[in-house]
């Protein structure tokens, strides 16, 4: 049986929070990472990647089990989804829908190792994967060697509420990590989550109907049941079907999402002087989504561009571009037509 490392909750959170605080002001990383970063709080609008729609939402008690991966050198120093600079030496992670920042405990279900990370990025989008770990977090869970591991994530509600308030006030990673340490040590009390507003319904008077003379009710032709008609849906590149209800004999067809939003955003991974080289790269990036090779002319010579898409929003395309940069495609960028 694998050796399971069991740590007391307060000891684990306190030690990791202290380490988070210590590395929050790290001078490592590209793009002038030595300067203090200003915080921002982001939930974000729904977005679609490879035909799957993700809906970010603010949560404080999320528990989830799945596969974790990690990312490091290819993205070190670049921007994360909430505008921070990614530092592979910090304990951070990417999640597809949690607000940024949020604090979660990640447990490697193969060996029982745990660590606490701060969510500041979007991803991963491979099937069954639930978060991308920074290199340091992956090392602490012994994930680097195999690349992936089955994990459970447990959101820390008090810590998540604390970093939310700090980020809204403009506090950057260092201040957020300090707030986590204060919550763990009992020096900071996190505010309660916003209460659910329930509209008061005034009591309704009881009306006693008067006795009326019996009336003859003639039987009429029964109304037909509501009809549902399958309508072809071409959005997201998946040949699926959706159902539109027919009301009063009129059908409301559902248009593809790409047609509604324009679908004119692409991720360009490179431009080549020969079609053979373009096709070679297209094959390499095919797993990131629908790809194409298009011919263009610049400076009086022909070039062949490799693009992925189209995507419905610039944010959705930007997430794919970030994923490609992490994997070593440093020229990946969002373009529109």
XYZ file of C-alpha atoms in Angstrom, residues 115-313:
199
model
C -0.495 21.246 -1.196
C -2.488 24.491 -1.187
C -2.564 26.663 -4.308
C -4.019 29.979 -5.435
C -6.125 29.896 -8.624
C -5.041 32.657 -11.030
C -5.416 31.150 -14.515
C -7.837 29.291 -16.815
C -7.387 25.695 -17.990
C -6.801 22.858 -18.614
C -9.132 21.849 -21.444
C -8.121 18.259 -22.099
C -10.812 15.711 -21.289
C -11.069 14.686 -17.604
C -8.447 17.199 -16.417
C -9.576 19.622 -13.724
C -6.552 21.839 -13.000
C -3.089 22.811 -14.206
C -0.478 23.124 -11.451
C 2.552 25.375 -11.368
C 5.865 23.558 -11.439
C 6.459 24.044 -7.709
C 2.998 22.769 -6.787
C 3.455 19.793 -9.119
C 6.803 18.979 -7.508
C 5.247 18.998 -4.050
C 2.640 16.479 -5.229
C 5.194 14.378 -7.193
C 3.376 15.057 -10.481
C 6.295 16.377 -12.565
C 7.800 12.991 -13.326
C 4.638 11.419 -14.770
C 3.108 14.656 -16.047
C -0.367 13.969 -14.631
C -1.968 12.470 -11.540
C -5.455 11.807 -10.261
C -6.263 14.395 -7.603
C -9.027 15.812 -5.440
C -9.416 19.542 -4.989
C -11.128 20.987 -1.917
C -11.768 24.713 -1.899
C -10.880 26.532 1.318
C -13.846 28.842 1.832
C -12.467 31.261 4.453
C -9.197 31.696 2.558
C -11.035 32.131 -0.769
C -13.240 34.873 0.675
C -10.210 36.600 2.165
C -8.256 36.744 -1.110
C -11.407 37.866 -2.933
C -11.674 40.939 -0.705
C -7.955 41.690 -0.950
C -7.999 41.429 -4.761
C -11.103 43.636 -5.062
C -9.271 46.261 -2.990
C -6.307 46.089 -5.399
C -4.012 43.872 -3.340
C -1.681 41.748 -5.461
C -0.340 38.201 -4.984
C 1.842 39.166 -2.004
C -1.074 40.738 -0.133
C -3.367 37.839 -1.019
C -0.869 35.271 0.262
C -0.452 37.293 3.451
C -4.236 37.190 3.931
C -4.172 33.393 3.595
C -1.506 33.205 6.315
C -3.577 35.488 8.575
C -6.682 33.325 8.163
C -4.676 30.175 8.936
C -3.221 31.725 12.087
C -6.542 33.124 13.288
C -5.444 36.747 12.892
C -7.977 37.413 10.149
C -11.657 36.530 10.109
C -13.046 36.074 6.639
C -16.409 37.700 5.958
C -19.417 35.492 5.537
C -20.526 34.808 1.964
C -23.252 37.136 0.694
C -26.671 36.045 1.962
C -29.232 34.688 -0.423
C -31.938 37.249 -0.935
C -35.406 35.749 -0.480
C -38.299 37.960 -1.441
C -41.000 38.127 1.231
C -44.382 37.007 -0.044
C -47.263 38.741 1.749
C -50.093 36.482 2.871
C -52.846 36.249 0.319
C -56.471 36.667 1.408
C -58.588 33.576 1.202
C -61.514 34.069 -1.136
C -64.492 31.802 -0.645
C -66.379 31.537 -3.946
C -70.105 32.060 -3.838
C -72.324 29.147 -4.666
C -73.328 29.307 -8.302
C -75.995 27.499 -10.197
C -74.765 24.398 -12.012
C -73.832 25.026 -15.654
C -73.747 22.731 -18.612
C -70.207 22.344 -20.023
C -70.132 21.131 -23.588
C -67.194 18.856 -24.472
C -64.804 20.523 -26.922
C -62.102 19.112 -29.121
C -59.141 18.275 -26.881
C -56.033 20.415 -27.375
C -53.024 18.584 -28.841
C -50.024 18.195 -26.561
C -47.041 20.492 -27.006
C -44.798 19.394 -29.839
C -41.034 19.241 -29.727
C -39.045 19.227 -32.941
C -35.324 18.426 -33.227
C -33.413 21.252 -34.878
C -29.945 20.717 -36.321
C -27.263 22.652 -34.466
C -23.907 23.248 -36.052
C -22.142 25.221 -33.346
C -18.741 24.338 -31.990
C -17.820 21.959 -34.781
C -19.809 19.082 -33.262
C -22.693 17.655 -35.264
C -25.177 17.662 -32.388
C -28.906 18.271 -32.129
C -30.935 20.574 -29.944
C -34.662 20.699 -29.300
C -36.848 23.740 -29.909
C -40.340 23.755 -28.425
C -43.188 24.792 -30.666
C -45.608 27.248 -29.101
C -48.863 28.160 -30.802
C -47.738 26.389 -33.932
C -44.537 28.439 -34.410
C -41.024 27.048 -34.084
C -38.124 28.968 -32.556
C -34.981 27.725 -34.259
C -31.684 27.853 -32.382
C -28.892 29.429 -34.385
C -25.301 28.241 -34.043
C -23.342 30.143 -31.385
C -20.609 30.988 -33.874
C -23.148 32.644 -36.171
C -24.560 34.718 -33.314
C -21.208 35.971 -32.083
C -19.445 36.317 -35.421
C -16.908 33.572 -34.801
C -14.135 35.679 -36.391
C -11.333 35.136 -33.853
C -8.446 32.802 -34.640
C -5.179 31.748 -33.029
C -2.269 31.958 -35.450
C 0.630 29.713 -34.486
C 3.004 30.535 -37.319
C 3.602 31.692 -40.893
C 5.833 29.701 -43.265
C 7.432 30.164 -46.652
C 6.453 26.647 -47.756
C 3.183 24.803 -47.481
C 5.010 21.657 -46.376
C 6.308 23.334 -43.218
C 2.879 24.812 -42.500
C 1.222 21.415 -42.813
C 3.842 19.941 -40.504
C 3.014 22.450 -37.771
C -0.707 22.059 -38.361
C -0.355 18.371 -37.593
C 1.524 19.207 -34.391
C -1.155 21.592 -33.058
C -4.166 19.627 -34.265
C -4.927 18.405 -30.716
C -5.597 22.005 -29.579
C -8.647 22.414 -31.826
C -9.851 22.791 -35.402
C -6.935 23.973 -37.543
C -6.351 25.201 -41.074
C -3.618 26.375 -43.421
C -4.414 29.561 -45.360
C -2.333 31.235 -48.048
C -1.547 34.954 -47.957
C 0.912 37.390 -49.461
C 3.278 39.765 -47.684
C 6.160 41.790 -49.060
C 5.522 40.410 -52.543
C 5.928 36.762 -51.542
C 3.541 33.992 -50.615
C 3.271 32.674 -47.088
C 1.197 29.920 -45.492
C -0.386 30.627 -42.108
C -1.391 28.002 -39.548
C -4.514 28.967 -37.601
C -6.885 27.414 -35.074
C -10.539 28.407 -34.802
C -12.754 30.190 -35.329
C -13.635 31.124 -31.741
C -16.679 33.081 -30.659
C -14.843 35.617 -28.462
